[in-house]
Amino acid sequence: MKKAILAALALSAISAVSHAQDIPAGDVAVGYSLLFLPKGFTLTLNGGNSAAAVNVNQWLGVVGDLGVYDGSPGTPGLIGETYMVGPRFSYRKWNRLTPYARG
């Protein structure tokens, strides 16, 4: 009887660990970005951005985002940068879609 109880406990522990592996340890993203400033002297800057996130648990992560923009050919020599670091809250209900909000 003890062996059956230990086997049941071991199986439940293994299933709990295997369920936790569905959440990725982190995410990386790279993309194109357009920065348009319409107020005053109108600027249009083309560039790229990258983001990296580390998931703390199923719903909380920490994300860092960096964007670099170049003003050429309209305004050569003008470079803009954006950066953000903060929390990301994810709603992991579906396999293919994960809505999130970050601050």
Short mmCIF file of N, CA and C in Angstrom, two decimals:
data_model
loop_
_atom_site.label_atom_id
_atom_site.label_comp_id
_atom_site.label_asym_id
_atom_site.label_seq_id
_atom_site.Cartn_x
_atom_site.Cartn_y
_atom_site.Cartn_z
N MET A 1 0.81 -1.19 0.00
CA MET A 1 0.00 0.00 0.00
C MET A 1 0.86 1.26 0.00
N LYS A 2 1.99 1.22 0.74
CA LYS A 2 2.89 2.36 0.78
C LYS A 2 3.45 2.65 -0.61
N LYS A 3 3.77 1.59 -1.36
CA LYS A 3 4.32 1.78 -2.70
C LYS A 3 3.30 2.45 -3.62
N ALA A 4 2.04 2.08 -3.49
CA ALA A 4 1.00 2.68 -4.33
C ALA A 4 0.83 4.17 -3.99
N ILE A 5 0.90 4.51 -2.72
CA ILE A 5 0.76 5.91 -2.31
C ILE A 5 1.97 6.72 -2.78
N LEU A 6 3.17 6.15 -2.64
CA LEU A 6 4.37 6.85 -3.11
C LEU A 6 4.36 7.02 -4.62
N ALA A 7 3.89 6.00 -5.33
CA ALA A 7 3.80 6.10 -6.80
C ALA A 7 2.80 7.18 -7.20
N ALA A 8 1.67 7.26 -6.52
CA ALA A 8 0.68 8.29 -6.83
C ALA A 8 1.23 9.69 -6.54
N LEU A 9 1.95 9.85 -5.44
CA LEU A 9 2.56 11.14 -5.12
C LEU A 9 3.63 11.52 -6.14
N ALA A 10 4.43 10.55 -6.55
CA ALA A 10 5.48 10.81 -7.55
C ALA A 10 4.86 11.22 -8.88
N LEU A 11 3.81 10.53 -9.30
CA LEU A 11 3.15 10.89 -10.56
C LEU A 11 2.51 12.27 -10.50
N SER A 12 1.92 12.62 -9.38
CA SER A 12 1.31 13.95 -9.27
C SER A 12 2.39 15.03 -9.27
N ALA A 13 3.54 14.77 -8.66
CA ALA A 13 4.64 15.74 -8.67
C ALA A 13 5.20 15.91 -10.08
N ILE A 14 5.34 14.82 -10.80
CA ILE A 14 5.86 14.89 -12.17
C ILE A 14 4.88 15.62 -13.07
N SER A 15 3.60 15.39 -12.91
CA SER A 15 2.61 16.08 -13.74
C SER A 15 2.59 17.57 -13.45
N ALA A 16 2.81 17.97 -12.21
CA ALA A 16 2.85 19.40 -11.87
C ALA A 16 4.05 20.07 -12.52
N VAL A 17 5.18 19.41 -12.54
CA VAL A 17 6.38 19.97 -13.16
C VAL A 17 6.23 20.02 -14.68
N SER A 18 5.69 18.99 -15.28
CA SER A 18 5.55 18.98 -16.73
C SER A 18 4.54 20.03 -17.18
N HIS A 19 3.53 20.33 -16.40
CA HIS A 19 2.57 21.37 -16.74
C HIS A 19 3.24 22.74 -16.71
N ALA A 20 4.19 22.95 -15.82
CA ALA A 20 4.88 24.23 -15.70
C ALA A 20 5.79 24.49 -16.89
N GLN A 21 6.16 23.48 -17.64
CA GLN A 21 7.06 23.67 -18.77
C GLN A 21 6.35 24.25 -19.99
N ASP A 22 5.04 24.41 -19.97
CA ASP A 22 4.32 25.01 -21.09
C ASP A 22 4.61 26.50 -21.21
N ILE A 23 5.06 27.14 -20.17
CA ILE A 23 5.35 28.57 -20.17
C ILE A 23 6.80 28.76 -20.60
N PRO A 24 7.04 29.57 -21.66
CA PRO A 24 8.43 29.79 -22.08
C PRO A 24 9.22 30.58 -21.04
N ALA A 25 10.52 30.33 -20.99
CA ALA A 25 11.37 31.05 -20.04
C ALA A 25 11.51 32.52 -20.42
N GLY A 26 11.43 32.81 -21.72
CA GLY A 26 11.55 34.18 -22.17
C GLY A 26 11.13 34.32 -23.62
N ASP A 27 11.09 35.56 -24.09
CA ASP A 27 10.71 35.88 -25.46
C ASP A 27 11.69 36.90 -26.02
N VAL A 28 11.93 36.82 -27.33
CA VAL A 28 12.76 37.80 -28.03
C VAL A 28 12.01 38.22 -29.28
N ALA A 29 12.01 39.53 -29.58
CA ALA A 29 11.33 40.04 -30.77
C ALA A 29 12.19 41.11 -31.43
N VAL A 30 12.16 41.13 -32.76
CA VAL A 30 12.86 42.14 -33.56
C VAL A 30 11.91 42.58 -34.66
N GLY A 31 11.85 43.88 -34.95
CA GLY A 31 10.92 44.33 -35.98
C GLY A 31 11.24 45.71 -36.51
N TYR A 32 10.49 46.11 -37.55
CA TYR A 32 10.57 47.44 -38.15
C TYR A 32 9.64 48.38 -37.39
N SER A 33 10.05 49.64 -37.31
CA SER A 33 9.23 50.61 -36.60
C SER A 33 9.32 51.96 -37.30
N LEU A 34 8.21 52.68 -37.31
CA LEU A 34 8.13 54.02 -37.89
C LEU A 34 7.81 55.00 -36.77
N LEU A 35 8.59 56.04 -36.66
CA LEU A 35 8.36 57.08 -35.65
C LEU A 35 7.94 58.35 -36.39
N PHE A 36 6.71 58.79 -36.16
CA PHE A 36 6.16 59.97 -36.83
C PHE A 36 5.79 61.00 -35.78
N LEU A 37 6.36 62.19 -35.88
CA LEU A 37 6.10 63.29 -34.95
C LEU A 37 5.40 64.41 -35.71
N PRO A 38 4.07 64.58 -35.55
CA PRO A 38 3.32 65.55 -36.34
C PRO A 38 3.31 66.97 -35.77
N LYS A 39 3.66 67.18 -34.53
CA LYS A 39 3.57 68.51 -33.91
C LYS A 39 4.77 69.38 -34.31
N GLY A 40 4.51 70.64 -34.60
CA GLY A 40 5.59 71.57 -34.93
C GLY A 40 6.27 71.18 -36.22
N PHE A 41 7.56 70.94 -36.18
CA PHE A 41 8.33 70.50 -37.34
C PHE A 41 8.10 69.01 -37.53
N THR A 42 7.36 68.63 -38.57
CA THR A 42 6.97 67.23 -38.77
C THR A 42 8.19 66.38 -39.11
N LEU A 43 8.34 65.28 -38.39
CA LEU A 43 9.44 64.34 -38.61
C LEU A 43 8.91 62.95 -38.87
N THR A 44 9.52 62.27 -39.83
CA THR A 44 9.23 60.87 -40.07
C THR A 44 10.54 60.11 -40.02
N LEU A 45 10.68 59.21 -39.08
CA LEU A 45 11.91 58.45 -38.89
C LEU A 45 11.64 56.96 -39.07
N ASN A 46 12.48 56.28 -39.83
CA ASN A 46 12.40 54.83 -40.03
C ASN A 46 13.45 54.16 -39.16
N GLY A 47 13.11 53.01 -38.62
CA GLY A 47 14.08 52.32 -37.78
C GLY A 47 13.63 50.92 -37.42
N GLY A 48 14.23 50.42 -36.39
CA GLY A 48 13.91 49.08 -35.92
C GLY A 48 13.85 49.05 -34.41
N ASN A 49 13.23 48.00 -33.92
CA ASN A 49 13.15 47.84 -32.47
C ASN A 49 13.39 46.39 -32.11
N SER A 50 13.81 46.20 -30.89
CA SER A 50 14.02 44.85 -30.36
C SER A 50 13.53 44.82 -28.92
N ALA A 51 13.05 43.66 -28.52
CA ALA A 51 12.54 43.50 -27.16
C ALA A 51 12.94 42.12 -26.65
N ALA A 52 13.22 42.05 -25.37
CA ALA A 52 13.53 40.78 -24.70
C ALA A 52 12.76 40.74 -23.39
N ALA A 53 12.19 39.58 -23.09
CA ALA A 53 11.40 39.42 -21.88
C ALA A 53 11.79 38.14 -21.17
N VAL A 54 11.70 38.17 -19.86
CA VAL A 54 11.92 37.00 -19.01
C VAL A 54 10.64 36.78 -18.22
N ASN A 55 10.08 35.58 -18.30
CA ASN A 55 8.85 35.27 -17.59
C ASN A 55 9.17 34.80 -16.18
N VAL A 56 8.65 35.51 -15.20
CA VAL A 56 8.86 35.17 -13.79
C VAL A 56 7.95 34.01 -13.40
N ASN A 57 6.69 34.09 -13.81
CA ASN A 57 5.74 33.00 -13.57
C ASN A 57 4.74 32.98 -14.72
N GLN A 58 3.60 32.36 -14.55
CA GLN A 58 2.64 32.19 -15.64
C GLN A 58 2.06 33.52 -16.12
N TRP A 59 1.93 34.51 -15.27
CA TRP A 59 1.26 35.74 -15.65
C TRP A 59 2.14 36.98 -15.59
N LEU A 60 3.34 36.91 -15.00
CA LEU A 60 4.21 38.08 -14.82
C LEU A 60 5.55 37.88 -15.51
N GLY A 61 5.98 38.91 -16.21
CA GLY A 61 7.29 38.91 -16.84
C GLY A 61 7.93 40.29 -16.75
N VAL A 62 9.22 40.36 -17.04
CA VAL A 62 9.95 41.62 -17.08
C VAL A 62 10.45 41.79 -18.50
N VAL A 63 10.17 42.96 -19.12
CA VAL A 63 10.49 43.18 -20.52
C VAL A 63 11.31 44.45 -20.68
N GLY A 64 12.24 44.40 -21.63
CA GLY A 64 13.03 45.56 -22.02
C GLY A 64 12.88 45.76 -23.52
N ASP A 65 12.70 47.00 -23.96
CA ASP A 65 12.45 47.32 -25.37
C ASP A 65 13.35 48.47 -25.78
N LEU A 66 14.01 48.35 -26.93
CA LEU A 66 14.89 49.39 -27.44
C LEU A 66 14.56 49.64 -28.91
N GLY A 67 14.40 50.90 -29.28
CA GLY A 67 14.15 51.28 -30.67
C GLY A 67 15.14 52.33 -31.11
N VAL A 68 15.65 52.20 -32.35
CA VAL A 68 16.60 53.16 -32.92
C VAL A 68 16.03 53.59 -34.27
N TYR A 69 16.00 54.91 -34.53
CA TYR A 69 15.38 55.47 -35.72
C TYR A 69 16.34 56.41 -36.41
N ASP A 70 16.33 56.42 -37.76
CA ASP A 70 17.20 57.25 -38.57
C ASP A 70 16.34 58.18 -39.40
N GLY A 71 16.73 59.47 -39.50
CA GLY A 71 15.94 60.45 -40.22
C GLY A 71 16.25 60.57 -41.69
N SER A 72 17.25 59.89 -42.23
CA SER A 72 17.59 60.04 -43.64
C SER A 72 16.52 59.39 -44.51
N PRO A 73 16.25 59.81 -45.72
CA PRO A 73 16.93 60.87 -46.46
C PRO A 73 16.37 62.27 -46.18
N GLY A 74 15.19 62.39 -45.55
CA GLY A 74 14.58 63.70 -45.32
C GLY A 74 15.38 64.59 -44.39
N THR A 75 15.89 64.02 -43.31
CA THR A 75 16.68 64.78 -42.34
C THR A 75 17.93 63.97 -41.99
N PRO A 76 18.97 64.06 -42.84
CA PRO A 76 20.17 63.25 -42.58
C PRO A 76 20.87 63.68 -41.29
N GLY A 77 21.40 62.71 -40.60
CA GLY A 77 22.11 62.96 -39.36
C GLY A 77 21.24 62.97 -38.12
N LEU A 78 19.93 62.90 -38.29
CA LEU A 78 19.02 62.89 -37.14
C LEU A 78 18.75 61.45 -36.73
N ILE A 79 19.02 61.13 -35.50
CA ILE A 79 18.81 59.78 -34.97
C ILE A 79 17.96 59.89 -33.71
N GLY A 80 16.95 59.03 -33.60
CA GLY A 80 16.11 58.99 -32.41
C GLY A 80 16.18 57.62 -31.76
N GLU A 81 16.03 57.60 -30.45
CA GLU A 81 16.07 56.35 -29.70
C GLU A 81 14.92 56.33 -28.70
N THR A 82 14.35 55.15 -28.50
CA THR A 82 13.34 54.95 -27.47
C THR A 82 13.73 53.72 -26.67
N TYR A 83 13.40 53.72 -25.41
CA TYR A 83 13.66 52.55 -24.57
C TYR A 83 12.61 52.46 -23.48
N MET A 84 12.36 51.24 -23.05
CA MET A 84 11.34 50.98 -22.03
C MET A 84 11.74 49.71 -21.28
N VAL A 85 11.58 49.74 -19.97
CA VAL A 85 11.77 48.56 -19.12
C VAL A 85 10.61 48.53 -18.14
N GLY A 86 10.01 47.37 -17.97
CA GLY A 86 8.91 47.30 -17.03
C GLY A 86 8.26 45.93 -16.98
N PRO A 87 7.17 45.84 -16.25
CA PRO A 87 6.48 44.55 -16.10
C PRO A 87 5.58 44.25 -17.30
N ARG A 88 5.35 42.96 -17.53
CA ARG A 88 4.40 42.51 -18.54
C ARG A 88 3.48 41.48 -17.91
N PHE A 89 2.18 41.73 -18.04
CA PHE A 89 1.17 40.84 -17.49
C PHE A 89 0.54 40.06 -18.65
N SER A 90 0.62 38.73 -18.61
CA SER A 90 0.14 37.87 -19.69
C SER A 90 -1.06 37.06 -19.22
N TYR A 91 -1.99 36.85 -20.16
CA TYR A 91 -3.17 36.02 -19.91
C TYR A 91 -3.02 34.77 -20.76
N ARG A 92 -2.56 33.68 -20.16
CA ARG A 92 -2.25 32.44 -20.88
C ARG A 92 -3.39 31.44 -20.77
N LYS A 93 -4.43 31.68 -21.55
CA LYS A 93 -5.55 30.75 -21.56
C LYS A 93 -5.53 29.85 -22.78
N TRP A 94 -5.00 30.35 -23.91
CA TRP A 94 -5.00 29.59 -25.15
C TRP A 94 -3.57 29.24 -25.54
N ASN A 95 -3.40 28.23 -26.41
CA ASN A 95 -2.07 27.80 -26.85
C ASN A 95 -1.46 28.74 -27.87
N ARG A 96 -2.25 29.25 -28.79
CA ARG A 96 -1.71 30.02 -29.90
C ARG A 96 -1.80 31.54 -29.70
N LEU A 97 -2.52 31.99 -28.72
CA LEU A 97 -2.72 33.42 -28.50
C LEU A 97 -2.50 33.74 -27.02
N THR A 98 -1.65 34.74 -26.76
CA THR A 98 -1.40 35.19 -25.39
C THR A 98 -1.53 36.71 -25.33
N PRO A 99 -2.71 37.22 -24.96
CA PRO A 99 -2.84 38.67 -24.79
C PRO A 99 -1.99 39.15 -23.60
N TYR A 100 -1.43 40.34 -23.74
CA TYR A 100 -0.61 40.87 -22.65
C TYR A 100 -0.74 42.39 -22.58
N ALA A 101 -0.36 42.93 -21.44
CA ALA A 101 -0.27 44.38 -21.23
C ALA A 101 1.03 44.65 -20.51
N ARG A 102 1.70 45.70 -20.92
CA ARG A 102 2.96 46.03 -20.26
C ARG A 102 2.98 47.50 -19.90
N GLY A 103 3.66 47.78 -18.81
CA GLY A 103 3.71 49.15 -18.31
C GLY A 103 5.06 49.76 -18.43
#
